[in-house]
Coordinates of C-alpha atoms and ligand atoms in Angstrom, one line a residue:
M21 CA -50.5 1.8 6.4
L22 CA -51.9 0.9 3.0
S23 CA -49.5 -1.3 1.0
F24 CA -49.5 -1.7 -2.7
V25 CA -48.4 -5.3 -3.3
N26 CA -46.9 -6.8 -6.4
H27 CA -48.8 -10.1 -6.9
L28 CA -46.7 -10.8 -10.0
H29 CA -43.3 -10.7 -8.2
A30 CA -42.8 -14.4 -8.3
Q31 CA -42.6 -14.3 -12.1
H32 CA -39.1 -13.0 -11.5
C33 CA -37.6 -16.1 -10.1
P34 CA -33.9 -16.5 -11.1
T35 CA -32.1 -19.4 -9.6
Y36 CA -28.5 -18.3 -9.6
E37 CA -26.2 -15.3 -9.8
F38 CA -22.4 -15.0 -10.1
Y39 CA -20.3 -14.4 -7.0
R40 CA -16.5 -14.3 -7.4
G41 CA -16.8 -16.1 -10.7
E42 CA -18.9 -19.0 -9.3
K43 CA -22.6 -19.6 -9.6
V44 CA -24.4 -19.2 -6.2
P45 CA -28.1 -19.2 -5.3
C46 CA -29.7 -15.8 -5.7
F47 CA -29.6 -13.6 -2.6
E48 CA -32.6 -11.7 -3.9
K49 CA -35.1 -14.5 -3.3
V50 CA -38.8 -14.9 -4.0
E51 CA -39.4 -15.6 -0.3
R52 CA -38.4 -12.1 0.7
Y53 CA -41.8 -10.9 -0.4
D54 CA -43.7 -13.6 1.5
Y55 CA -42.0 -12.6 4.7
V56 CA -43.0 -9.0 4.2
I57 CA -46.6 -9.8 3.4
E58 CA -46.8 -12.1 6.4
A59 CA -45.5 -9.3 8.7
L60 CA -47.8 -6.7 7.1
K61 CA -50.9 -8.8 7.8
A62 CA -49.7 -9.9 11.3
N63 CA -49.5 -6.1 12.1
G64 CA -52.8 -5.2 10.7
H65 CA -51.6 -3.3 7.6
E66 CA -54.0 -3.3 4.7
V67 CA -52.9 -4.4 1.3
S68 CA -54.1 -3.5 -2.2
F69 CA -53.1 -4.5 -5.7
A70 CA -51.9 -1.7 -8.0
T71 CA -54.6 0.9 -8.8
S72 CA -52.7 3.1 -11.3
S73 CA -50.5 2.3 -14.3
A74 CA -46.9 3.5 -14.6
N75 CA -47.1 3.6 -18.4
E76 CA -46.7 7.3 -18.7
V77 CA -44.3 7.9 -15.9
L78 CA -42.0 5.1 -17.1
A79 CA -40.8 7.1 -20.1
Q80 CA -40.1 10.1 -17.8
V81 CA -37.7 8.0 -15.8
H82 CA -36.2 5.6 -18.3
S83 CA -35.1 5.9 -21.9
Q84 CA -37.4 4.6 -24.5
R85 CA -34.7 2.4 -26.1
Y86 CA -34.1 0.8 -22.7
L87 CA -37.8 0.2 -22.1
D88 CA -38.1 -1.3 -25.6
F89 CA -35.2 -3.6 -24.9
L90 CA -36.4 -4.7 -21.5
S91 CA -40.0 -5.3 -22.5
S92 CA -39.0 -7.4 -25.6
A93 CA -35.9 -9.0 -24.2
W94 CA -37.3 -12.4 -23.3
S95 CA -39.1 -13.0 -26.6
R96 CA -36.0 -12.1 -28.5
W97 CA -33.8 -14.3 -26.3
L98 CA -36.1 -17.2 -26.9
A99 CA -36.2 -16.6 -30.6
L100 CA -32.5 -17.3 -30.7
D101 CA -32.9 -20.9 -29.4
T102 CA -36.0 -22.6 -27.9
A103 CA -33.6 -24.2 -25.3
N104 CA -33.1 -20.6 -23.9
A105 CA -36.4 -21.0 -22.2
S106 CA -34.6 -22.3 -19.1
V107 CA -31.4 -20.3 -19.5
Q108 CA -30.7 -17.1 -17.6
P109 CA -28.9 -14.7 -20.0
F110 CA -25.9 -12.7 -18.7
P111 CA -23.9 -10.0 -20.4
S112 CA -20.3 -10.7 -21.2
V113 CA -19.2 -7.5 -22.9
W114 CA -19.8 -3.8 -22.1
P115 CA -19.4 -0.5 -23.9
I116 CA -16.9 0.9 -21.4
R117 CA -14.8 4.1 -22.0
S118 CA -14.0 4.7 -25.7
L119 CA -16.5 2.2 -27.0
R120 CA -19.8 3.4 -28.5
D121 CA -23.1 3.3 -26.5
D122 CA -25.1 5.2 -29.1
K123 CA -25.4 2.2 -31.4
E124 CA -27.5 -0.8 -30.4
P125 CA -25.9 -4.0 -31.7
D126 CA -28.1 -6.7 -33.2
N127 CA -26.5 -9.4 -31.0
F128 CA -28.7 -10.0 -27.9
I129 CA -25.8 -10.5 -25.4
A130 CA -24.2 -7.4 -26.7
Q131 CA -27.5 -5.5 -26.2
L132 CA -27.7 -6.9 -22.7
G133 CA -24.2 -5.5 -22.0
L134 CA -25.2 -2.1 -23.4
Y135 CA -28.2 -2.0 -20.9
S136 CA -26.4 -3.5 -17.9
M137 CA -24.0 -2.2 -15.3
D138 CA -23.0 -5.7 -14.0
N139 CA -23.3 -9.4 -14.6
G140 CA -25.2 -9.7 -11.2
T141 CA -28.7 -9.1 -12.4
P142 CA -30.2 -12.3 -13.8
M143 CA -33.3 -12.1 -16.1
V144 CA -35.9 -14.8 -16.5
E145 CA -39.1 -15.3 -18.6
G146 CA -41.4 -13.4 -16.3
T147 CA -39.0 -10.5 -15.3
W148 CA -40.7 -7.9 -17.4
Q149 CA -44.2 -8.8 -16.1
A150 CA -42.9 -8.7 -12.5
V151 CA -41.0 -5.4 -12.8
K152 CA -43.8 -3.7 -14.8
Q153 CA -46.3 -4.6 -12.0
G154 CA -43.8 -3.3 -9.4
A155 CA -43.7 0.0 -11.3
D156 CA -47.5 0.1 -11.3
C157 CA -47.4 -0.5 -7.5
A158 CA -44.9 2.4 -7.2
A159 CA -47.2 4.7 -9.3
S160 CA -50.2 3.6 -7.2
G161 CA -48.4 4.3 -3.9
A162 CA -47.5 7.8 -5.1
S163 CA -51.0 8.5 -6.4
H164 CA -52.5 7.3 -3.1
L165 CA -50.2 9.7 -1.2
A166 CA -50.9 12.6 -3.6
T167 CA -54.6 12.2 -3.6
T168 CA -55.3 11.3 0.1
G169 CA -52.3 12.6 2.0
Q170 CA -52.0 9.2 3.5
A171 CA -48.7 7.3 3.7
S172 CA -48.2 4.2 1.6
F173 CA -45.8 1.3 1.3
V174 CA -44.8 -0.2 -2.1
C175 CA -44.2 -3.9 -1.4
S176 CA -42.4 -5.3 -4.5
R177 CA -39.5 -7.2 -5.6
P178 CA -37.1 -7.2 -7.4
P179 CA -35.7 -3.9 -6.0
G180 CA -35.2 -0.8 -8.1
H181 CA -32.6 1.8 -6.9
H182 CA -29.6 0.6 -8.9
A183 CA -31.6 0.8 -12.2
G184 CA -30.5 4.0 -14.1
P185 CA -32.1 5.9 -16.9
D186 CA -31.0 3.2 -19.4
F187 CA -29.6 0.3 -17.6
M188 CA -30.3 -2.5 -15.2
G189 CA -28.0 -3.7 -12.4
G190 CA -27.7 -4.8 -8.7
Y191 CA -30.8 -7.0 -9.0
C192 CA -32.8 -3.9 -10.3
F193 CA -34.6 -3.3 -13.7
L194 CA -37.1 -0.4 -13.2
N195 CA -36.4 2.3 -10.6
N196 CA -39.5 2.2 -8.4
A197 CA -38.4 5.0 -6.1
A198 CA -37.8 7.3 -9.1
I199 CA -41.1 6.3 -10.6
A200 CA -42.8 7.2 -7.3
A201 CA -41.0 10.5 -7.0
Q202 CA -41.8 11.4 -10.6
T203 CA -45.5 10.4 -10.1
L204 CA -45.6 12.7 -7.1
R205 CA -44.2 15.5 -9.3
N206 CA -46.8 14.7 -12.0
H207 CA -49.5 15.1 -9.3
G208 CA -48.3 18.6 -8.6
A209 CA -45.8 18.3 -5.8
A210 CA -43.3 21.0 -6.7
K211 CA -40.4 19.5 -4.8
V212 CA -39.9 15.8 -3.8
A213 CA -37.1 14.4 -1.6
I214 CA -35.8 10.8 -1.8
L215 CA -34.0 9.3 1.2
D216 CA -32.3 6.1 0.4
V217 CA -31.5 4.0 3.5
D218 CA -30.5 0.8 1.6
F219 CA -27.0 -0.4 2.5
H220 CA -26.0 0.2 -1.1
H221 CA -25.7 3.5 -2.8
G222 CA -28.8 4.2 -5.0
N223 CA -26.8 5.0 -8.1
G224 CA -29.7 4.7 -10.4
T225 CA -31.9 7.1 -8.5
Q226 CA -29.0 9.6 -8.2
S227 CA -28.3 9.5 -11.9
I228 CA -32.0 9.9 -12.9
F229 CA -32.3 13.1 -11.0
Y230 CA -28.6 14.3 -11.0
E231 CA -29.3 17.4 -13.1
R232 CA -32.6 18.3 -11.5
S233 CA -33.4 20.7 -8.7
D234 CA -37.0 19.5 -8.2
V235 CA -36.0 16.1 -6.8
F236 CA -33.5 16.1 -3.9
F237 CA -31.7 12.8 -3.5
T238 CA -29.8 11.7 -0.3
S239 CA -28.3 8.3 0.5
I240 CA -26.6 6.7 3.5
H241 CA -24.6 3.7 2.3
G242 CA -21.5 1.6 2.5
S243 CA -18.5 3.4 1.0
P244 CA -18.0 2.7 -2.7
T245 CA -14.3 2.3 -1.9
S246 CA -15.2 -1.2 -0.8
E247 CA -19.0 -1.8 -1.5
F248 CA -21.2 -2.2 -4.5
P249 CA -21.9 -0.3 -6.7
F250 CA -18.2 0.8 -6.4
Y251 CA -18.3 3.5 -9.2
L252 CA -20.7 6.0 -7.6
G253 CA -21.8 7.2 -4.2
Y254 CA -18.9 9.4 -3.1
A255 CA -19.5 12.5 -1.0
D256 CA -18.2 14.9 -3.7
E257 CA -21.2 14.0 -6.0
I258 CA -23.4 17.0 -5.3
G259 CA -25.4 17.3 -8.5
Q260 CA -24.8 19.0 -11.8
G261 CA -26.1 22.0 -13.7
A262 CA -29.5 22.9 -12.4
G263 CA -29.2 19.9 -10.0
K264 CA -26.0 21.2 -8.3
G265 CA -26.6 21.2 -4.5
F266 CA -29.5 18.7 -4.8
N267 CA -27.6 15.5 -4.2
L268 CA -26.2 14.4 -0.9
N269 CA -24.2 11.2 -0.4
L270 CA -23.2 10.0 3.1
P271 CA -20.9 7.1 2.5
L272 CA -19.9 5.2 5.7
A273 CA -17.0 2.8 6.2
A274 CA -18.0 -0.9 6.0
G275 CA -18.5 -2.0 9.7
A276 CA -19.9 1.5 10.8
S277 CA -21.7 1.4 14.1
V278 CA -25.4 2.0 14.7
E279 CA -24.5 5.3 16.3
T280 CA -22.5 6.4 13.3
W281 CA -25.4 5.3 11.0
F282 CA -28.0 7.4 13.0
D283 CA -25.6 10.4 13.0
A284 CA -25.6 10.2 9.1
F285 CA -29.3 9.8 9.2
N286 CA -29.6 13.0 11.2
T287 CA -27.5 14.8 8.6
A288 CA -29.7 13.5 5.8
T289 CA -32.9 14.5 7.5
Q290 CA -31.6 18.0 8.3
A291 CA -30.8 18.4 4.6
I292 CA -34.3 17.2 3.7
Q293 CA -35.8 19.8 6.0
Q294 CA -33.7 22.5 4.5
F295 CA -35.0 21.5 1.0
A296 CA -38.6 21.6 2.4
P297 CA -40.1 19.1 0.0
E298 CA -43.9 18.6 -0.5
A299 CA -43.4 14.8 -0.4
L300 CA -40.8 12.3 0.7
V301 CA -40.0 8.9 -0.8
I302 CA -38.0 6.4 1.3
S303 CA -35.9 3.8 -0.6
L304 CA -36.4 1.2 2.2
G305 CA -33.7 -1.4 2.0
V306 CA -33.1 -3.4 5.2
D307 CA -29.8 -4.8 4.2
T308 CA -28.3 -2.5 6.9
F309 CA -29.3 -5.3 9.2
I310 CA -26.5 -6.8 11.2
K311 CA -27.2 -10.3 10.0
D312 CA -27.5 -9.4 6.3
P313 CA -25.3 -11.9 4.3
I314 CA -23.9 -9.4 1.8
S315 CA -23.8 -6.1 3.7
K316 CA -21.7 -4.6 6.5
F317 CA -23.7 -2.3 8.8
A318 CA -25.0 -3.3 12.2
L319 CA -28.6 -2.2 12.6
D320 CA -30.8 -4.5 14.7
T321 CA -34.5 -5.1 14.6
P322 CA -35.5 -2.3 17.1
D323 CA -33.4 0.2 15.2
Y324 CA -35.9 0.0 12.4
F325 CA -38.8 1.1 14.6
K326 CA -36.6 4.1 15.7
M327 CA -35.9 4.9 12.0
G328 CA -39.6 4.9 11.2
H329 CA -40.4 7.1 14.2
L330 CA -37.6 9.6 13.2
I331 CA -38.9 9.7 9.6
A332 CA -42.4 10.5 10.8
S333 CA -41.0 13.3 13.0
L334 CA -40.2 15.2 9.8
K335 CA -44.0 15.5 9.4
L336 CA -43.9 15.2 5.6
P337 CA -46.3 13.3 3.3
T338 CA -44.3 10.1 3.1
M339 CA -44.2 6.9 1.1
F340 CA -41.9 3.8 1.4
V341 CA -40.6 1.7 -1.4
L342 CA -39.0 -1.7 -0.7
E343 CA -35.4 -2.1 -1.9
G344 CA -32.8 -4.7 -0.6
G345 CA -32.5 -6.9 2.5
Y346 CA -31.3 -10.4 2.2
A347 CA -31.4 -11.9 5.7
V348 CA -34.6 -13.4 4.3
D349 CA -36.5 -14.5 7.4
A350 CA -35.9 -11.1 9.1
V351 CA -36.8 -8.8 6.2
G352 CA -40.6 -8.8 7.0
E353 CA -40.1 -7.9 10.7
N354 CA -37.5 -5.2 10.0
V355 CA -39.5 -3.6 7.2
V356 CA -42.8 -3.6 9.2
N357 CA -40.9 -2.1 12.2
V358 CA -40.1 0.9 10.1
L359 CA -43.8 1.3 9.1
N360 CA -44.9 0.7 12.7
G361 CA -42.4 3.2 14.1
F362 CA -43.7 5.7 11.5
E363 CA -47.3 5.2 12.5
S364 CA -46.5 5.3 16.2
F365 CA -45.3 8.9 15.8
V366 CA -48.4 9.9 13.8
S367 CA -50.8 8.4 16.4
S368 CA -48.9 9.8 19.4
N369 CA -48.9 13.3 18.0
A370 CA -52.4 13.3 16.5
Ligands
LIG13 N1 -23.3 -11.7 -5.2 C1 -29.8 -4.1 -3.6 O1 -29.6 -4.2 -2.4 N2 -24.1 -7.8 -5.9 N3 -28.9 -4.6 -4.5 C2 -23.5 -8.2 -4.7 C3 -23.2 -10.7 -4.2 C4 -24.7 -6.6 -5.9 C5 -27.7 -5.3 -4.0 C6 -22.6 -9.5 -4.9 C7 -25.6 -6.3 -4.7 C8 -26.8 -5.4 -5.1 C9 -31.0 -3.4 -4.1
LIG14 ZN1 -28.9 -3.0 -1.1

């Protein structure tokens, strides 16, 4: 499968995040990418740099003021103090209920709070360059699928599915899966489905498409009663307005078995078939892995091959976008197992 790889990913290289009030090394590590590339090459998958720009689709998915903030954030942070060159900025104040989010304050940290859902998403000097290239890879993977009918994989970090229309969070800045889905729409696909299999609910993707009937979003994830992002991902979120009935959340208790996970997967794929999309985007997080350090499902390496095979059995034009997965040395094998499982179906049914 052709993979569009983000060769600028390492420019996003934060060193620490906050965990229970303490500084800890980042879980979303630069090496995650290297393991995926290694596994892609070992399994004969071809790689390409981005061939399309996300410039136009970005503003269809994110608000202009958020894009302006993100693209200029580092230069303005540095302008405050040259010592900031080696300081990761974090928000410390947020416009929660009753506070105004329509005014952008002049204060940089207050702006960061306006455009963040958490204090868990460190930014560094090269973050914009890395995430913009990741968006270009997502647009490229979608253009490849739309123009050739061939499946693609978007190999990028940081991930994207927690990033909403106008905010970052959960290690995410630009929503690559949403960029891919919108690019497929722009290429003429009337209906696009997104299946999010990351352990965490794809709150950003859900919110971007919540009032739309042309993009169906379904997610299997740890219940927000105990798991990040906590404030979205319940089963009663079914879409709104024109989007009512086009959002399906399948939250599972932390500790859910592999069998329970595949039961939910079956429910999600049946709903996708009912929707009858012209293309399918998989938000491919492998933090459902039993050894993942921050997640609580139990999938093992062979289960990812099975997942890929089942996705292929839907017989839809499909692309994959890398999301989470923090058992660093297993991320490559687990991701590539999904792609190999997908291709094993295609070749056995050719
Ligand atoms: N310090 C994705 O998998 N923080 N994001 C967890 C551990 C949020 C994960 C706390 C985890 C977000 C794309
Ligand atoms: Zn995740």
